[in-house]
Amino acid sequence: TGLLLENPAFLDGYTGYKNLELLANIRKSATTNAIRSVLQEVGLDPDDRRSFRKYSLGMKQRLGIACALMENPSLILLDEPFNGLDPDGVRLVRDAILKRRASQTTIIVACHDKEELDSLADEIIVMAQGKVTERLTQ
């Protein structure tokens, strides 16, 4: 399962690449090429030497999304994936989600932007106070 929680956190003193490499080494589940590729896919430079501490909000969000995607999981859970992203970042993340959707990955997105969900979802479930209030099939 790939997971993005709102406001992703990583080790401040390491680069984005190094943070993903450390996580991938836990399960030996993503190669160097896979890490580099997913970083590029979300618009981050795998050779950027800046530490996570110096990342902008949008860069931190992109790294969190890259982390959720890097192992090619069959289930991806994304909490507010478009927060802090500029228009280019939104486009890149949308494209990454659609690419995985086309490969039959199950993706659950929690998002307040219904228009953004319309372009991504097969089904939208509206909730209020922990209860389903509406189901919309695309």
PDB file of C-alpha atoms in Angstrom:
ATOM      1  CA  THR A   1       0.000   0.000   0.000  1.00  0.00           C
ATOM      2  CA  GLY A   2       1.224   3.486  -0.877  1.00  0.00           C
ATOM      3  CA  LEU A   3       0.159   6.215   1.539  1.00  0.00           C
ATOM      4  CA  LEU A   4       0.281  10.006   1.579  1.00  0.00           C
ATOM      5  CA  LEU A   5      -0.869  11.635   4.789  1.00  0.00           C
ATOM      6  CA  GLU A   6      -1.510  15.359   4.857  1.00  0.00           C
ATOM      7  CA  ASN A   7       1.756  17.236   5.544  1.00  0.00           C
ATOM      8  CA  PRO A   8       4.273  14.464   4.791  1.00  0.00           C
ATOM      9  CA  ALA A   9       7.370  14.380   7.005  1.00  0.00           C
ATOM     10  CA  PHE A  10      10.798  12.990   6.226  1.00  0.00           C
ATOM     11  CA  LEU A  11      14.282  13.225   7.752  1.00  0.00           C
ATOM     12  CA  ASP A  12      15.227  16.907   7.587  1.00  0.00           C
ATOM     13  CA  GLY A  13      18.967  16.404   7.047  1.00  0.00           C
ATOM     14  CA  TYR A  14      18.671  14.157   3.991  1.00  0.00           C
ATOM     15  CA  THR A  15      17.845  14.847   0.371  1.00  0.00           C
ATOM     16  CA  GLY A  16      14.564  13.724  -1.120  1.00  0.00           C
ATOM     17  CA  TYR A  17      16.334  10.925  -2.968  1.00  0.00           C
ATOM     18  CA  LYS A  18      18.122   9.718   0.186  1.00  0.00           C
ATOM     19  CA  ASN A  19      14.865   9.739   2.176  1.00  0.00           C
ATOM     20  CA  LEU A  20      13.173   7.533  -0.434  1.00  0.00           C
ATOM     21  CA  GLU A  21      16.229   5.287  -0.677  1.00  0.00           C
ATOM     22  CA  LEU A  22      16.203   4.708   3.094  1.00  0.00           C
ATOM     23  CA  LEU A  23      12.509   3.801   3.013  1.00  0.00           C
ATOM     24  CA  ALA A  24      12.906   1.553  -0.031  1.00  0.00           C
ATOM     25  CA  ASN A  25      15.741  -0.328   1.673  1.00  0.00           C
ATOM     26  CA  ILE A  26      13.439  -1.417   4.495  1.00  0.00           C
ATOM     27  CA  ARG A  27      11.649  -3.862   2.198  1.00  0.00           C
ATOM     28  CA  LYS A  28      14.124  -3.895  -0.705  1.00  0.00           C
ATOM     29  CA  SER A  29      11.153  -2.981  -2.848  1.00  0.00           C
ATOM     30  CA  ALA A  30      12.317  -0.157  -5.122  1.00  0.00           C
ATOM     31  CA  THR A  31      15.439   0.067  -7.236  1.00  0.00           C
ATOM     32  CA  THR A  32      17.622   3.131  -7.698  1.00  0.00           C
ATOM     33  CA  ASN A  33      16.102   3.578 -11.146  1.00  0.00           C
ATOM     34  CA  ALA A  34      12.558   3.330  -9.748  1.00  0.00           C
ATOM     35  CA  ILE A  35      13.305   5.994  -7.127  1.00  0.00           C
ATOM     36  CA  ARG A  36      14.879   8.330  -9.696  1.00  0.00           C
ATOM     37  CA  SER A  37      11.990   7.760 -12.086  1.00  0.00           C
ATOM     38  CA  VAL A  38       9.220   8.471  -9.564  1.00  0.00           C
ATOM     39  CA  LEU A  39      10.982  11.632  -8.378  1.00  0.00           C
ATOM     40  CA  GLN A  40      11.157  12.873 -11.959  1.00  0.00           C
ATOM     41  CA  GLU A  41       7.544  11.865 -12.534  1.00  0.00           C
ATOM     42  CA  VAL A  42       6.368  14.239  -9.793  1.00  0.00           C
ATOM     43  CA  GLY A  43       8.715  17.015 -10.908  1.00  0.00           C
ATOM     44  CA  LEU A  44      11.597  16.613  -8.464  1.00  0.00           C
ATOM     45  CA  ASP A  45      15.253  16.349  -9.469  1.00  0.00           C
ATOM     46  CA  PRO A  46      16.764  13.141  -8.041  1.00  0.00           C
ATOM     47  CA  ASP A  47      20.188  14.843  -8.071  1.00  0.00           C
ATOM     48  CA  ASP A  48      19.038  17.890  -6.071  1.00  0.00           C
ATOM     49  CA  ARG A  49      21.437  18.181  -3.110  1.00  0.00           C
ATOM     50  CA  ARG A  50      19.069  20.266  -0.962  1.00  0.00           C
ATOM     51  CA  SER A  51      18.000  18.656   2.280  1.00  0.00           C
ATOM     52  CA  PHE A  52      14.314  18.045   2.962  1.00  0.00           C
ATOM     53  CA  ARG A  53      14.488  20.856   5.526  1.00  0.00           C
ATOM     54  CA  LYS A  54      14.995  23.348   2.684  1.00  0.00           C
ATOM     55  CA  TYR A  55      12.138  22.050   0.530  1.00  0.00           C
ATOM     56  CA  SER A  56       9.153  24.285  -0.177  1.00  0.00           C
ATOM     57  CA  LEU A  57       5.675  23.088   0.827  1.00  0.00           C
ATOM     58  CA  GLY A  58       5.020  21.969  -2.754  1.00  0.00           C
ATOM     59  CA  MET A  59       8.306  20.053  -2.945  1.00  0.00           C
ATOM     60  CA  LYS A  60       7.509  18.290   0.341  1.00  0.00           C
ATOM     61  CA  GLN A  61       4.100  17.329  -1.028  1.00  0.00           C
ATOM     62  CA  ARG A  62       5.657  16.010  -4.253  1.00  0.00           C
ATOM     63  CA  LEU A  63       8.134  13.928  -2.238  1.00  0.00           C
ATOM     64  CA  GLY A  64       5.285  12.466  -0.176  1.00  0.00           C
ATOM     65  CA  ILE A  65       3.462  11.514  -3.364  1.00  0.00           C
ATOM     66  CA  ALA A  66       6.631  10.000  -4.835  1.00  0.00           C
ATOM     67  CA  CYS A  67       6.992   7.933  -1.664  1.00  0.00           C
ATOM     68  CA  ALA A  68       3.416   6.652  -1.979  1.00  0.00           C
ATOM     69  CA  LEU A  69       4.008   5.656  -5.611  1.00  0.00           C
ATOM     70  CA  MET A  70       7.594   4.355  -5.630  1.00  0.00           C
ATOM     71  CA  GLU A  71       6.881   0.695  -4.860  1.00  0.00           C
ATOM     72  CA  ASN A  72       4.099   0.415  -7.471  1.00  0.00           C
ATOM     73  CA  PRO A  73       1.544  -0.686  -4.871  1.00  0.00           C
ATOM     74  CA  SER A  74      -1.798  -2.180  -5.853  1.00  0.00           C
ATOM     75  CA  LEU A  75      -3.555   0.201  -3.411  1.00  0.00           C
ATOM     76  CA  ILE A  76      -2.731   3.897  -3.035  1.00  0.00           C
ATOM     77  CA  LEU A  77      -4.289   6.162  -0.371  1.00  0.00           C
ATOM     78  CA  LEU A  78      -3.781   9.898  -0.887  1.00  0.00           C
ATOM     79  CA  ASP A  79      -4.920  12.509   1.634  1.00  0.00           C
ATOM     80  CA  GLU A  80      -5.235  15.948  -0.005  1.00  0.00           C
ATOM     81  CA  PRO A  81      -2.552  15.232  -2.636  1.00  0.00           C
ATOM     82  CA  PHE A  82      -2.923  18.641  -4.329  1.00  0.00           C
ATOM     83  CA  ASN A  83      -2.268  20.761  -1.211  1.00  0.00           C
ATOM     84  CA  GLY A  84       0.585  23.193  -1.741  1.00  0.00           C
ATOM     85  CA  LEU A  85       1.113  22.295  -5.390  1.00  0.00           C
ATOM     86  CA  ASP A  86       1.480  24.840  -8.170  1.00  0.00           C
ATOM     87  CA  PRO A  87      -0.448  24.234 -11.429  1.00  0.00           C
ATOM     88  CA  ASP A  88       2.462  22.264 -12.917  1.00  0.00           C
ATOM     89  CA  GLY A  89       2.616  20.082  -9.807  1.00  0.00           C
ATOM     90  CA  VAL A  90      -1.130  19.451  -9.949  1.00  0.00           C
ATOM     91  CA  ARG A  91      -0.795  18.384 -13.592  1.00  0.00           C
ATOM     92  CA  LEU A  92       2.131  16.051 -12.852  1.00  0.00           C
ATOM     93  CA  VAL A  93       0.363  14.432  -9.897  1.00  0.00           C
ATOM     94  CA  ARG A  94      -2.887  14.077 -11.852  1.00  0.00           C
ATOM     95  CA  ASP A  95      -0.954  12.393 -14.683  1.00  0.00           C
ATOM     96  CA  ALA A  96       0.777  10.044 -12.219  1.00  0.00           C
ATOM     97  CA  ILE A  97      -2.586   9.071 -10.694  1.00  0.00           C
ATOM     98  CA  LEU A  98      -4.183   8.511 -14.106  1.00  0.00           C
ATOM     99  CA  LYS A  99      -1.209   6.389 -15.212  1.00  0.00           C
ATOM    100  CA  ARG A 100      -1.669   4.087 -12.223  1.00  0.00           C
ATOM    101  CA  ARG A 101      -5.434   4.054 -12.620  1.00  0.00           C
ATOM    102  CA  ALA A 102      -4.936   2.800 -16.191  1.00  0.00           C
ATOM    103  CA  SER A 103      -2.846  -0.076 -14.816  1.00  0.00           C
ATOM    104  CA  GLN A 104      -5.741  -1.199 -12.572  1.00  0.00           C
ATOM    105  CA  THR A 105      -4.306   0.215  -9.341  1.00  0.00           C
ATOM    106  CA  THR A 106      -6.946   1.001  -6.718  1.00  0.00           C
ATOM    107  CA  ILE A 107      -6.574   4.637  -5.684  1.00  0.00           C
ATOM    108  CA  ILE A 108      -8.482   6.329  -2.882  1.00  0.00           C
ATOM    109  CA  VAL A 109      -8.179  10.116  -2.733  1.00  0.00           C
ATOM    110  CA  ALA A 110      -9.466  12.305   0.091  1.00  0.00           C
ATOM    111  CA  CYS A 111      -9.923  15.754  -1.400  1.00  0.00           C
ATOM    112  CA  HIS A 112     -12.101  18.829  -0.941  1.00  0.00           C
ATOM    113  CA  ASP A 113     -11.822  19.829  -4.611  1.00  0.00           C
ATOM    114  CA  LYS A 114     -14.668  18.007  -6.380  1.00  0.00           C
ATOM    115  CA  GLU A 115     -13.647  19.418  -9.774  1.00  0.00           C
ATOM    116  CA  GLU A 116     -10.209  17.849  -9.407  1.00  0.00           C
ATOM    117  CA  LEU A 117     -11.762  14.526  -8.423  1.00  0.00           C
ATOM    118  CA  ASP A 118     -14.108  14.593 -11.428  1.00  0.00           C
ATOM    119  CA  SER A 119     -11.136  14.174 -13.762  1.00  0.00           C
ATOM    120  CA  LEU A 120      -9.694  11.279 -11.744  1.00  0.00           C
ATOM    121  CA  ALA A 121     -12.464   9.222 -10.214  1.00  0.00           C
ATOM    122  CA  ASP A 122     -14.679   6.361 -11.309  1.00  0.00           C
ATOM    123  CA  GLU A 123     -16.750   6.985  -8.199  1.00  0.00           C
ATOM    124  CA  ILE A 124     -16.955   9.868  -5.748  1.00  0.00           C
ATOM    125  CA  ILE A 125     -18.210   9.280  -2.230  1.00  0.00           C
ATOM    126  CA  VAL A 126     -19.204  12.393  -0.301  1.00  0.00           C
ATOM    127  CA  MET A 127     -18.945  12.161   3.475  1.00  0.00           C
ATOM    128  CA  ALA A 128     -20.029  14.439   6.294  1.00  0.00           C
ATOM    129  CA  GLN A 129     -19.348  13.797   9.969  1.00  0.00           C
ATOM    130  CA  GLY A 130     -18.042  10.310   9.186  1.00  0.00           C
ATOM    131  CA  LYS A 131     -21.111   9.207   7.218  1.00  0.00           C
ATOM    132  CA  VAL A 132     -21.631   8.687   3.504  1.00  0.00           C
ATOM    133  CA  THR A 133     -24.068  11.322   2.267  1.00  0.00           C
ATOM    134  CA  GLU A 134     -23.813  10.835  -1.486  1.00  0.00           C
ATOM    135  CA  ARG A 135     -22.367   8.445  -4.101  1.00  0.00           C
ATOM    136  CA  LEU A 136     -21.611   9.716  -7.581  1.00  0.00           C
ATOM    137  CA  THR A 137     -20.609   7.356 -10.382  1.00  0.00           C
ATOM    138  CA  GLN A 138     -18.670   8.881 -13.245  1.00  0.00           C
TER     139      GLN A 138
END
